[in-house]
Amino acid sequence: MRVKEVTAKSILRKNKKIESWFLTAYGMNLYRGCQHNCVYCDGRSEKYQVEGEFGEEVIVKINAIELLRRELDIRRKRAPFKLGYVGVGGGVGDSYQPVEKKYELTRKTLYILYEKKFPVHVLTKSTLVKRDIDIIKKINSQNRAIVSMSFSSADDKISSVFEPGVPCPSERLETIRFFKNEGIACGMYLMPVIPFITDSPKQIENTVKKAKESGVDFIIFSGMTLKDGRQKDYFINTLQKSYPDLIVEYNNIYRGNKWGSPIFQYNESIYQTFDIIARRYKMPQRIPPRLYSDILSEKDLVVVILEHIDYFMKMQNKKSPYGYAAYSISQLKEPLSNMKNELRTLRGVGRVTEKIILEILENGRSTYYEKLLLG
Ligand code: SF4
């Protein structure tokens, strides 16, 4: 494993609009490249321009902490910081990959975010996150913290093939139990499920059941993308060695879509399977409002809830105007409450959407959405 130290120009990434899968307004990559070397990792794709051999080399942004202090210095800002969680992790390198033991960039970042009173959402596959329980608890009692872990299944044997560099799923589930016992909200990102290997109803049910037993507050689900180029070549090479009979099936569903998505019919079927199982286990498929309704701006709260409704509508194969409505609201410059009488002039906002928005503006919640989430 090669470790290359670099001096970065900036560290904090402001999201164009609130990110409704993670509830983050900002994110960051402290490392580029990942020692965990998951076979399906899309960080390997040329799109992300990670230098060097992915999985063999990690770039460490050696000045990240200094940069972060400067970028979070309120005296240097013209506009106030956006409300929402700061995302630590994900992207093109896990923030708790082994190199973090030496550099402690993630730990120092959490301290700064605590000092600056930001809520934090950590996403990782590593049990090393337990090291930082002290600071995560402080963030949580001051504001709020969520610790989420990602999985492709709860099957340790399959994980050893596709996630060779990470603690096995049973250790990750134990980590979730550890944080839940400390009073920290936890999520599971069941993404990606691996086609024809971890996407069967039996596998998905096993994962949801174990997640439920470990106490997770929500599970966010997604299928796997395979972008042509490095990502797909690397994955297919492993498949060839461990599951050669599946190559034909993969060729059937991955047909060169530019985002690497499988065909619609496949995606539809796995989302339906997950939806049925998640409902059976009364598992929220989106981050529940109790974890964010008091920390987002009024406008972002409306945007997130509408985007979540959009997800559920599409899941039921219904036409949905909610995604359009969320986007037009996210682009507004003026406060949404100033527009209560003109909501219908916004793209995507009809009578039903207007009613939902007015309820959120009035009570900070949507009963319609809550039924979809938990019904
Ligand atoms: S842990 Fe995440 S970033 Fe690292 S290789 Fe696995 S999928 Fe990629």
Short mmCIF file of C-alpha atoms and ligand atoms in Angstrom, two decimals:
data_model
loop_
_atom_site.label_atom_id
_atom_site.label_comp_id
_atom_site.label_asym_id
_atom_site.label_seq_id
_atom_site.Cartn_x
_atom_site.Cartn_y
_atom_site.Cartn_z
CA MET A 1 0.00 0.00 0.00
CA ARG A 2 1.44 3.35 -1.04
CA VAL A 3 0.52 6.44 0.93
CA LYS A 4 1.02 9.79 -0.77
CA GLU A 5 0.76 13.01 1.23
CA VAL A 6 -0.55 16.01 -0.70
CA THR A 7 -1.41 19.61 0.10
CA ALA A 8 -5.04 20.23 -0.87
CA LYS A 9 -6.45 23.56 -2.01
CA SER A 10 -9.82 23.17 -0.29
CA ILE A 11 -11.58 20.59 1.84
CA LEU A 12 -15.22 21.47 2.53
CA ARG A 13 -17.65 20.78 -0.30
CA LYS A 14 -20.93 22.65 -0.18
CA ASN A 15 -23.78 20.64 -1.69
CA LYS A 16 -25.74 22.50 -4.37
CA LYS A 17 -28.86 21.69 -2.41
CA ILE A 18 -29.59 19.71 0.73
CA GLU A 19 -28.78 16.05 0.07
CA SER A 20 -31.91 14.13 0.98
CA TRP A 21 -30.34 10.65 1.22
CA PHE A 22 -27.88 11.77 3.93
CA LEU A 23 -29.36 15.12 5.06
CA THR A 24 -26.03 16.78 4.46
CA ALA A 25 -25.42 20.38 3.48
CA TYR A 26 -21.63 19.89 3.33
CA GLY A 27 -19.29 16.99 2.74
CA MET A 28 -15.58 16.32 2.44
CA ASN A 29 -13.01 13.77 1.32
CA LEU A 30 -10.08 13.66 3.72
CA TYR A 31 -8.53 10.80 1.77
CA ARG A 32 -8.65 9.94 -1.92
CA GLY A 33 -8.54 6.24 -2.73
CA CYS A 34 -9.45 3.51 -0.29
CA GLN A 35 -7.55 0.67 1.32
CA HIS A 36 -10.83 -1.16 1.82
CA ASN A 37 -10.78 -1.92 -1.89
CA CYS A 38 -14.39 -3.09 -2.27
CA VAL A 39 -14.66 -4.83 -5.60
CA TYR A 40 -17.75 -2.85 -6.66
CA CYS A 41 -16.50 0.57 -5.48
CA ASP A 42 -17.43 3.27 -7.97
CA GLY A 43 -14.56 5.43 -6.65
CA ARG A 44 -12.54 3.29 -9.04
CA SER A 45 -14.40 4.72 -12.04
CA GLU A 46 -12.52 7.19 -14.24
CA LYS A 47 -15.30 9.70 -13.54
CA TYR A 48 -13.84 10.51 -10.11
CA GLN A 49 -10.27 10.89 -11.34
CA VAL A 50 -8.68 9.17 -8.36
CA GLU A 51 -4.99 8.95 -9.15
CA GLY A 52 -2.98 5.73 -9.01
CA GLU A 53 -4.08 2.13 -8.65
CA PHE A 54 -7.33 2.18 -6.63
CA GLY A 55 -6.98 0.03 -3.51
CA GLU A 56 -3.17 0.15 -3.74
CA GLU A 57 -2.59 3.84 -3.14
CA VAL A 58 -4.15 6.39 -0.80
CA ILE A 59 -3.76 10.12 -1.03
CA VAL A 60 -3.76 11.88 2.33
CA LYS A 61 -4.73 15.54 2.41
CA ILE A 62 -2.13 16.43 4.93
CA ASN A 63 -3.28 20.04 5.46
CA ALA A 64 -6.99 19.11 5.76
CA ILE A 65 -7.35 20.24 9.37
CA GLU A 66 -5.72 23.61 8.84
CA LEU A 67 -7.90 24.15 5.74
CA LEU A 68 -11.06 23.13 7.55
CA ARG A 69 -10.38 25.55 10.40
CA ARG A 70 -9.94 28.33 7.89
CA GLU A 71 -12.99 27.39 5.79
CA LEU A 72 -15.20 27.19 8.88
CA ASP A 73 -14.02 30.53 10.24
CA ILE A 74 -17.18 32.60 10.36
CA ARG A 75 -15.19 35.86 10.05
CA ARG A 76 -14.13 34.86 6.54
CA LYS A 77 -17.69 34.12 5.37
CA ARG A 78 -20.01 36.56 3.67
CA ALA A 79 -23.08 34.33 3.88
CA PRO A 80 -23.98 32.22 6.95
CA PHE A 81 -23.34 28.47 6.83
CA LYS A 82 -26.17 26.34 5.55
CA LEU A 83 -28.06 24.30 8.13
CA GLY A 84 -27.92 20.52 7.92
CA TYR A 85 -25.54 17.72 8.76
CA VAL A 86 -21.91 17.81 7.73
CA GLY A 87 -21.16 14.52 6.03
CA VAL A 88 -17.96 12.80 7.10
CA GLY A 89 -17.18 9.81 4.91
CA GLY A 90 -18.30 8.20 1.70
CA GLY A 91 -17.17 9.62 -1.62
CA VAL A 92 -13.89 8.29 -2.93
CA GLY A 93 -12.34 6.96 0.27
CA ASP A 94 -13.59 5.75 3.64
CA SER A 95 -12.75 8.21 6.41
CA TYR A 96 -11.96 5.33 8.76
CA GLN A 97 -9.76 3.28 6.45
CA PRO A 98 -6.59 1.93 8.16
CA VAL A 99 -4.46 4.98 7.30
CA GLU A 100 -6.71 7.02 9.63
CA LYS A 101 -5.12 5.24 12.62
CA LYS A 102 -1.91 7.12 11.91
CA TYR A 103 -3.14 10.48 10.56
CA GLU A 104 -6.31 10.91 12.65
CA LEU A 105 -7.71 13.43 10.15
CA THR A 106 -11.26 12.21 10.79
CA ARG A 107 -10.91 12.43 14.55
CA LYS A 108 -9.49 15.97 14.35
CA THR A 109 -12.24 16.94 11.89
CA LEU A 110 -14.90 15.76 14.35
CA TYR A 111 -13.32 17.94 17.07
CA ILE A 112 -13.48 21.00 14.84
CA LEU A 113 -17.10 20.29 13.90
CA TYR A 114 -17.89 19.94 17.59
CA GLU A 115 -16.22 23.26 18.40
CA LYS A 116 -18.18 24.91 15.58
CA LYS A 117 -21.42 23.26 16.73
CA PHE A 118 -22.28 21.43 13.51
CA PRO A 119 -24.42 18.27 13.49
CA VAL A 120 -22.51 15.39 11.92
CA HIS A 121 -23.45 12.34 9.86
CA VAL A 122 -20.63 9.78 9.69
CA LEU A 123 -20.74 7.07 7.01
CA THR A 124 -18.21 4.26 7.09
CA LYS A 125 -17.65 0.53 6.73
CA SER A 126 -15.01 0.44 9.45
CA THR A 127 -15.28 -0.47 13.12
CA LEU A 128 -12.49 2.05 13.79
CA VAL A 129 -15.29 4.61 14.17
CA LYS A 130 -15.76 3.24 17.71
CA ARG A 131 -12.46 4.91 18.65
CA ASP A 132 -14.22 8.29 18.35
CA ILE A 133 -17.21 7.54 20.57
CA ASP A 134 -16.11 10.27 23.02
CA ILE A 135 -16.31 13.08 20.50
CA ILE A 136 -19.35 11.66 18.67
CA LYS A 137 -21.24 11.62 21.99
CA LYS A 138 -20.28 15.24 22.62
CA ILE A 139 -21.51 16.27 19.15
CA ASN A 140 -24.73 14.34 19.73
CA SER A 141 -25.51 15.97 23.06
CA GLN A 142 -24.70 19.44 21.79
CA ASN A 143 -26.49 19.12 18.48
CA ARG A 144 -26.92 15.77 16.78
CA ALA A 145 -24.84 12.92 15.35
CA ILE A 146 -25.77 9.95 13.20
CA VAL A 147 -23.42 7.04 12.60
CA SER A 148 -24.26 5.04 9.51
CA MET A 149 -22.59 1.95 8.17
CA SER A 150 -22.78 0.61 4.63
CA PHE A 151 -23.36 -3.00 3.66
CA SER A 152 -23.94 -5.07 0.55
CA SER A 153 -25.48 -7.81 2.72
CA ALA A 154 -25.19 -9.27 6.21
CA ASP A 155 -23.41 -12.35 4.86
CA ASP A 156 -19.81 -12.59 6.13
CA LYS A 157 -18.76 -15.12 3.50
CA ILE A 158 -19.95 -13.08 0.52
CA SER A 159 -18.46 -9.96 2.05
CA SER A 160 -15.02 -11.58 2.18
CA VAL A 161 -15.11 -11.84 -1.64
CA PHE A 162 -16.43 -8.37 -2.45
CA GLU A 163 -15.24 -6.33 0.54
CA PRO A 164 -11.84 -7.86 1.26
CA GLY A 165 -10.43 -4.95 3.22
CA VAL A 166 -13.24 -4.19 5.67
CA PRO A 167 -14.49 -5.70 8.92
CA CYS A 168 -17.14 -8.33 8.14
CA PRO A 169 -20.86 -7.45 8.33
CA SER A 170 -21.32 -9.09 11.74
CA GLU A 171 -18.65 -6.77 13.16
CA ARG A 172 -20.32 -3.79 11.51
CA LEU A 173 -23.67 -4.80 13.02
CA GLU A 174 -21.98 -5.09 16.40
CA THR A 175 -20.63 -1.55 15.89
CA ILE A 176 -24.18 -0.34 15.28
CA ARG A 177 -25.31 -1.98 18.53
CA PHE A 178 -22.40 -0.31 20.31
CA PHE A 179 -23.45 3.18 19.14
CA LYS A 180 -27.13 2.53 19.80
CA ASN A 181 -26.25 1.56 23.37
CA GLU A 182 -24.54 4.93 23.67
CA GLY A 183 -27.68 6.74 22.52
CA ILE A 184 -26.49 7.58 19.00
CA ALA A 185 -28.86 7.28 16.03
CA CYS A 186 -27.62 4.79 13.45
CA GLY A 187 -28.44 4.06 9.83
CA MET A 188 -27.70 1.24 7.44
CA TYR A 189 -26.90 2.09 3.84
CA LEU A 190 -27.72 -1.19 2.12
CA MET A 191 -25.90 -0.19 -1.00
CA PRO A 192 -25.09 -1.64 -3.25
CA VAL A 193 -26.83 -4.98 -3.22
CA ILE A 194 -24.86 -7.17 -5.62
CA PRO A 195 -26.98 -8.49 -8.49
CA PHE A 196 -27.88 -12.19 -8.28
CA ILE A 197 -25.72 -12.56 -5.15
CA THR A 198 -27.09 -10.35 -2.35
CA ASP A 199 -30.30 -9.09 -3.97
CA SER A 200 -32.54 -12.14 -3.50
CA PRO A 201 -35.59 -11.77 -1.20
CA LYS A 202 -33.90 -14.21 1.20
CA GLN A 203 -30.64 -12.24 1.38
CA ILE A 204 -32.40 -8.88 1.68
CA GLU A 205 -34.71 -10.17 4.38
CA ASN A 206 -31.76 -11.60 6.32
CA THR A 207 -30.01 -8.20 6.17
CA VAL A 208 -33.10 -6.21 7.17
CA LYS A 209 -33.81 -8.64 10.03
CA LYS A 210 -30.27 -8.35 11.41
CA ALA A 211 -30.32 -4.57 11.00
CA LYS A 212 -33.60 -4.42 12.90
CA GLU A 213 -32.16 -6.57 15.68
CA SER A 214 -29.13 -4.29 15.95
CA GLY A 215 -31.45 -1.31 16.42
CA VAL A 216 -30.87 0.80 13.27
CA ASP A 217 -33.17 3.79 12.86
CA PHE A 218 -33.45 3.49 9.07
CA ILE A 219 -32.18 1.58 6.04
CA ILE A 220 -31.45 3.30 2.74
CA PHE A 221 -31.36 0.90 -0.17
CA SER A 222 -29.77 1.02 -3.60
CA GLY A 223 -28.67 -1.27 -6.41
CA MET A 224 -25.22 -1.41 -7.96
CA THR A 225 -23.86 0.73 -10.76
CA LEU A 226 -21.08 -0.54 -12.99
CA LYS A 227 -19.56 2.16 -15.14
CA ASP A 228 -17.69 1.03 -18.24
CA GLY A 229 -13.94 1.24 -17.73
CA ARG A 230 -11.90 0.50 -14.62
CA GLN A 231 -14.86 -0.09 -12.32
CA LYS A 232 -16.61 -2.62 -14.53
CA ASP A 233 -13.40 -4.37 -15.63
CA TYR A 234 -12.26 -4.86 -12.03
CA PHE A 235 -15.64 -6.16 -10.89
CA ILE A 236 -16.11 -8.54 -13.82
CA ASN A 237 -12.64 -9.94 -13.24
CA THR A 238 -13.58 -10.93 -9.67
CA LEU A 239 -16.95 -12.25 -10.83
CA GLN A 240 -15.19 -14.40 -13.39
CA LYS A 241 -13.10 -16.00 -10.66
CA SER A 242 -15.78 -16.48 -8.00
CA TYR A 243 -19.13 -16.59 -9.80
CA PRO A 244 -18.34 -17.33 -13.49
CA ASP A 245 -21.88 -18.56 -14.21
CA LEU A 246 -23.26 -15.10 -13.55
CA ILE A 247 -21.39 -13.32 -16.35
CA VAL A 248 -24.26 -13.90 -18.80
CA GLU A 249 -26.78 -12.47 -16.31
CA TYR A 250 -24.64 -9.38 -15.80
CA ASN A 251 -24.33 -8.80 -19.54
CA ASN A 252 -28.11 -8.91 -19.66
CA ILE A 253 -28.68 -6.17 -17.11
CA TYR A 254 -25.63 -3.91 -17.61
CA ARG A 255 -25.85 -2.63 -21.15
CA GLY A 256 -23.48 0.31 -21.20
CA ASN A 257 -25.74 2.94 -19.61
CA LYS A 258 -23.58 6.05 -19.12
CA TRP A 259 -24.22 6.14 -15.37
CA GLY A 260 -23.54 2.42 -15.12
CA SER A 261 -27.13 1.66 -14.12
CA PRO A 262 -28.67 -1.75 -14.72
CA ILE A 263 -31.81 -1.98 -16.84
CA PHE A 264 -35.03 -0.50 -15.46
CA GLN A 265 -36.86 -3.82 -15.01
CA TYR A 266 -34.08 -5.17 -12.80
CA ASN A 267 -33.94 -2.03 -10.65
CA GLU A 268 -37.70 -1.97 -10.30
CA SER A 269 -37.80 -5.56 -9.11
CA ILE A 270 -35.10 -5.16 -6.40
CA TYR A 271 -36.62 -1.92 -5.08
CA GLN A 272 -40.03 -3.61 -4.88
CA THR A 273 -38.52 -6.53 -3.01
CA PHE A 274 -36.83 -4.22 -0.55
CA ASP A 275 -39.99 -2.14 -0.09
CA ILE A 276 -42.10 -5.20 0.80
CA ILE A 277 -39.52 -6.48 3.28
CA ALA A 278 -38.82 -3.08 4.86
CA ARG A 279 -42.58 -2.59 5.44
CA ARG A 280 -42.89 -6.05 6.93
CA TYR A 281 -40.20 -5.11 9.46
CA LYS A 282 -41.56 -1.57 9.94
CA MET A 283 -38.22 -0.17 8.89
CA PRO A 284 -38.09 3.46 7.63
CA GLN A 285 -36.59 3.62 4.15
CA ARG A 286 -35.53 7.22 4.55
CA ILE A 287 -33.98 9.11 7.48
CA PRO A 288 -36.97 9.76 9.78
CA PRO A 289 -37.95 13.44 10.31
CA ARG A 290 -37.30 13.25 14.07
CA LEU A 291 -33.59 13.16 13.17
CA TYR A 292 -33.63 16.35 11.12
CA SER A 293 -36.83 18.40 11.37
CA ASP A 294 -35.36 20.67 14.04
CA ILE A 295 -32.02 21.26 12.35
CA LEU A 296 -32.94 22.14 8.77
CA SER A 297 -34.09 25.48 7.42
CA GLU A 298 -37.79 25.73 6.62
CA LYS A 299 -37.09 25.55 2.88
CA ASP A 300 -34.76 22.53 3.14
CA LEU A 301 -37.23 20.70 5.35
CA VAL A 302 -39.87 21.07 2.61
CA VAL A 303 -37.39 20.03 -0.09
CA VAL A 304 -36.33 16.89 1.80
CA ILE A 305 -39.87 15.77 2.62
CA LEU A 306 -41.01 16.30 -0.99
CA GLU A 307 -38.03 14.35 -2.29
CA HIS A 308 -38.79 11.54 0.12
CA ILE A 309 -42.43 11.49 -1.01
CA ASP A 310 -41.18 11.39 -4.60
CA TYR A 311 -39.15 8.27 -3.73
CA PHE A 312 -42.20 6.49 -2.32
CA MET A 313 -44.43 7.49 -5.24
CA LYS A 314 -41.94 6.11 -7.73
CA MET A 315 -41.67 2.97 -5.63
CA GLN A 316 -45.41 2.51 -6.14
CA ASN A 317 -45.02 3.11 -9.88
CA LYS A 318 -47.02 6.32 -9.63
CA LYS A 319 -46.35 9.52 -11.56
CA SER A 320 -44.87 12.04 -9.18
CA PRO A 321 -44.67 15.83 -9.40
CA TYR A 322 -42.87 15.98 -6.02
CA GLY A 323 -39.33 15.81 -7.39
CA TYR A 324 -40.01 18.81 -9.68
CA ALA A 325 -41.63 20.70 -6.84
CA ALA A 326 -38.66 20.00 -4.55
CA TYR A 327 -36.26 21.24 -7.19
CA SER A 328 -38.14 24.48 -7.87
CA ILE A 329 -38.35 25.19 -4.15
CA SER A 330 -34.64 24.48 -3.68
CA GLN A 331 -33.89 27.20 -6.24
CA LEU A 332 -35.91 29.92 -4.48
CA LYS A 333 -33.98 32.90 -3.17
CA GLU A 334 -36.71 34.26 -0.90
CA PRO A 335 -38.10 32.55 2.23
CA LEU A 336 -40.78 30.01 1.41
CA SER A 337 -43.13 31.35 4.07
CA ASN A 338 -43.30 34.64 2.10
CA MET A 339 -44.80 32.68 -0.79
CA LYS A 340 -47.64 30.92 0.99
CA ASN A 341 -50.21 32.42 -1.37
CA GLU A 342 -48.23 31.85 -4.54
CA LEU A 343 -47.07 28.26 -4.09
CA ARG A 344 -49.13 27.10 -7.09
CA THR A 345 -47.05 29.31 -9.39
CA LEU A 346 -44.04 27.06 -8.73
CA ARG A 347 -43.24 24.28 -11.17
CA GLY A 348 -44.54 20.92 -9.93
CA VAL A 349 -46.74 22.39 -7.19
CA GLY A 350 -50.40 21.43 -7.61
CA ARG A 351 -53.25 21.39 -5.11
CA VAL A 352 -52.09 18.32 -3.14
CA THR A 353 -48.45 19.44 -3.00
CA GLU A 354 -49.54 22.90 -1.90
CA LYS A 355 -51.47 21.37 0.98
CA ILE A 356 -48.47 19.29 2.03
CA ILE A 357 -46.15 22.33 1.93
CA LEU A 358 -48.55 24.46 3.95
CA GLU A 359 -48.79 21.77 6.61
CA ILE A 360 -44.99 21.59 6.85
CA LEU A 361 -44.73 25.37 7.08
CA GLU A 362 -47.39 25.41 9.76
CA ASN A 363 -46.46 22.37 11.89
CA GLY A 364 -42.97 21.34 10.79
CA ARG A 365 -44.29 17.96 9.60
CA SER A 366 -46.35 16.21 6.96
CA THR A 367 -48.85 13.60 8.10
CA TYR A 368 -49.16 12.36 4.51
CA TYR A 369 -45.40 11.71 4.40
CA GLU A 370 -45.32 10.04 7.79
CA LYS A 371 -47.94 7.54 6.64
CA LEU A 372 -45.86 6.73 3.56
CA LEU A 373 -42.71 6.33 5.63
CA LEU A 374 -44.10 4.15 8.36
CA GLY A 375 -47.40 2.86 7.00
S1 SF4 B 1 -15.27 1.44 1.80
FE1 SF4 B 1 -16.45 2.71 0.42
S2 SF4 B 1 -14.94 4.06 -0.55
FE2 SF4 B 1 -13.81 2.36 0.38
S3 SF4 B 1 -13.56 0.87 -1.27
FE3 SF4 B 1 -15.40 0.32 -0.09
S4 SF4 B 1 -17.08 1.30 -1.21
FE4 SF4 B 1 -15.18 2.29 -1.88
#
